Amino acid sequence: MMNKSSTRPSTTKFDGMAIDPIIAENFLVSQPWRALLLCAGCLAVTLGVLGIFLPLLPTVPFLLLAAACFSRSSRKLQLWLFNHRYLGPYLTNYLLRKGISKKQLWSSLSSMWLAMLLAIYFAPIWSVKIFLLVTACLVSRHLLSLQRLP
């Protein structure tokens, strides 16, 4: 019988601090659910990557969804996602430190506002224009409320 400590990953270091790992244990799911969760996780990663380049598509929520799907279906893909050179820092910064760097903040705000102003300009209906403006203001408020990382 395996002891519990051998199945958990050991404590890791993040910026010099020892932390409990954020990698979740795999839950037992049936084969059809596992396949569905793998597909959903891969789709979420794809949408998250597109969100890096498309201002109105969010990156972190899709990566969080992918991490949740992979935690229940594939430990290998979950570890790949958290250790990925480009995608891993998005997840780690959000989950452990709840913050973004100044560069990420200004890049996100400028690209979002550019896209929103274009969408507002071309939207034919006033209610849609107002909805887009309110959405941009709320997203900006959220981004500005996050902690700044070096």
Coordinates of C-alpha atoms in Angstrom, one line a residue:
M1 CA 0.0 0.0 0.0
M2 CA 1.4 3.4 -1.0
N3 CA 1.8 5.9 1.8
K4 CA 0.2 9.3 1.3
S5 CA 3.4 11.3 1.4
S6 CA 4.9 9.5 -1.6
T7 CA 2.0 10.5 -3.9
R8 CA 2.2 14.2 -3.1
P9 CA 4.8 16.4 -4.8
S10 CA 7.3 17.9 -2.4
T11 CA 7.3 21.5 -1.3
T12 CA 8.8 23.8 -4.0
K13 CA 10.6 27.2 -3.8
F14 CA 9.1 30.2 -5.5
D15 CA 11.1 33.5 -5.3
G16 CA 13.0 32.0 -2.3
M17 CA 9.9 31.1 -0.3
A18 CA 9.0 27.5 0.4
I19 CA 5.4 27.0 -0.7
D20 CA 3.0 24.1 -0.9
P21 CA 2.7 22.9 -4.5
I22 CA -0.2 24.3 -6.5
I23 CA -0.3 21.1 -8.6
A24 CA -3.5 19.3 -7.6
E25 CA -3.8 15.6 -7.1
N26 CA -5.5 13.7 -9.9
F27 CA -9.0 12.7 -9.1
L28 CA -10.2 9.3 -10.3
V29 CA -12.6 9.8 -13.3
S30 CA -14.0 7.3 -15.7
Q31 CA -12.4 7.0 -19.2
P32 CA -15.2 9.0 -21.0
W33 CA -14.9 11.8 -18.6
R34 CA -11.1 11.8 -18.8
A35 CA -11.3 12.1 -22.6
L36 CA -13.8 14.9 -22.3
L37 CA -11.7 16.7 -19.8
L38 CA -8.5 16.3 -21.9
C39 CA -10.3 17.8 -24.9
A40 CA -11.8 20.7 -22.8
G41 CA -8.3 21.4 -21.4
C42 CA -6.7 21.4 -24.8
L43 CA -9.4 23.8 -26.1
A44 CA -8.9 26.0 -23.1
V45 CA -5.1 26.2 -23.6
T46 CA -5.7 27.1 -27.3
L47 CA -8.2 29.9 -26.4
G48 CA -5.8 31.1 -23.6
V49 CA -2.9 31.3 -26.1
L50 CA -5.2 33.2 -28.6
G51 CA -6.1 35.5 -25.7
I52 CA -2.4 36.6 -25.5
F53 CA -2.8 38.1 -28.9
L54 CA -6.5 39.0 -29.1
P55 CA -7.3 41.8 -26.6
L56 CA -11.0 40.8 -25.9
L57 CA -10.2 37.2 -25.2
P58 CA -9.0 36.6 -21.7
T59 CA -5.9 34.5 -21.1
V60 CA -5.8 33.6 -17.4
P61 CA -9.4 32.3 -17.0
F62 CA -8.8 29.9 -19.9
L63 CA -5.5 28.7 -18.5
L64 CA -7.1 28.2 -15.1
L65 CA -9.8 26.2 -16.7
A66 CA -7.2 24.1 -18.5
A67 CA -5.3 23.5 -15.3
A68 CA -8.5 22.4 -13.6
C69 CA -9.3 20.0 -16.5
F70 CA -5.8 18.6 -16.6
S71 CA -5.7 18.1 -12.8
R72 CA -8.6 15.6 -13.2
S73 CA -7.4 14.0 -16.4
S74 CA -3.7 14.1 -16.9
R75 CA -1.0 15.0 -14.4
K76 CA 1.6 15.1 -17.2
L77 CA -0.3 17.8 -19.1
Q78 CA -0.9 19.7 -15.8
L79 CA 2.8 19.7 -15.0
W80 CA 3.5 20.8 -18.6
L81 CA 1.1 23.7 -18.3
F82 CA 2.6 25.0 -15.0
N83 CA 6.2 24.5 -16.2
H84 CA 5.6 26.0 -19.7
R85 CA 8.1 28.7 -20.5
Y86 CA 5.4 31.3 -21.5
L87 CA 2.1 30.0 -20.1
G88 CA 3.4 28.9 -16.7
P89 CA 4.1 32.4 -15.3
Y90 CA 0.6 33.6 -16.1
L91 CA -0.8 30.8 -13.9
T92 CA 1.8 31.0 -11.2
N93 CA 1.7 34.8 -10.8
Y94 CA -2.1 34.7 -10.6
L95 CA -2.5 31.7 -8.3
L96 CA 0.4 32.4 -5.9
R97 CA 0.9 36.1 -6.0
K98 CA -2.3 37.6 -7.5
G99 CA -0.5 40.1 -9.5
I100 CA 0.9 41.2 -12.8
S101 CA 4.0 43.1 -13.9
K102 CA 3.9 46.8 -14.9
K103 CA 4.7 45.7 -18.5
Q104 CA 1.8 43.2 -18.6
L105 CA -0.5 45.8 -17.1
W106 CA 0.2 48.6 -19.6
S107 CA 0.3 46.1 -22.5
S108 CA -3.1 44.7 -21.4
L109 CA -4.7 48.1 -20.9
S110 CA -3.4 49.7 -24.1
S111 CA -4.4 46.7 -26.3
M112 CA -7.8 46.3 -24.7
W113 CA -8.6 50.0 -25.0
L114 CA -7.5 50.2 -28.6
A115 CA -9.7 47.2 -29.5
M116 CA -12.6 48.5 -27.4
L117 CA -12.5 52.0 -29.0
L118 CA -12.4 50.5 -32.4
A119 CA -15.4 48.2 -31.5
I120 CA -17.3 51.1 -30.0
Y121 CA -16.7 53.2 -33.1
F122 CA -17.9 50.5 -35.5
A123 CA -20.8 49.2 -33.3
P124 CA -24.1 50.3 -34.9
I125 CA -26.3 50.2 -31.8
W126 CA -25.9 52.6 -28.9
S127 CA -26.7 50.0 -26.3
V128 CA -23.8 47.8 -27.6
K129 CA -21.5 50.9 -27.5
I130 CA -22.4 51.5 -23.9
F131 CA -22.0 47.8 -22.9
L132 CA -18.5 47.8 -24.5
L133 CA -17.6 51.0 -22.7
V134 CA -18.8 49.7 -19.3
T135 CA -17.0 46.4 -19.9
A136 CA -13.7 48.1 -20.7
C137 CA -14.1 50.3 -17.5
L138 CA -14.7 47.2 -15.3
V139 CA -11.9 45.2 -16.8
S140 CA -9.5 48.2 -16.4
R141 CA -10.6 48.6 -12.8
H142 CA -9.9 44.9 -12.1
L143 CA -6.5 45.1 -13.8
L144 CA -5.5 48.2 -11.8
S145 CA -6.6 46.7 -8.6
L146 CA -4.2 43.7 -9.0
Q147 CA -0.9 43.8 -7.1
R148 CA 2.1 45.0 -9.1
L149 CA 5.0 42.5 -9.6
P150 CA 8.6 43.5 -10.3

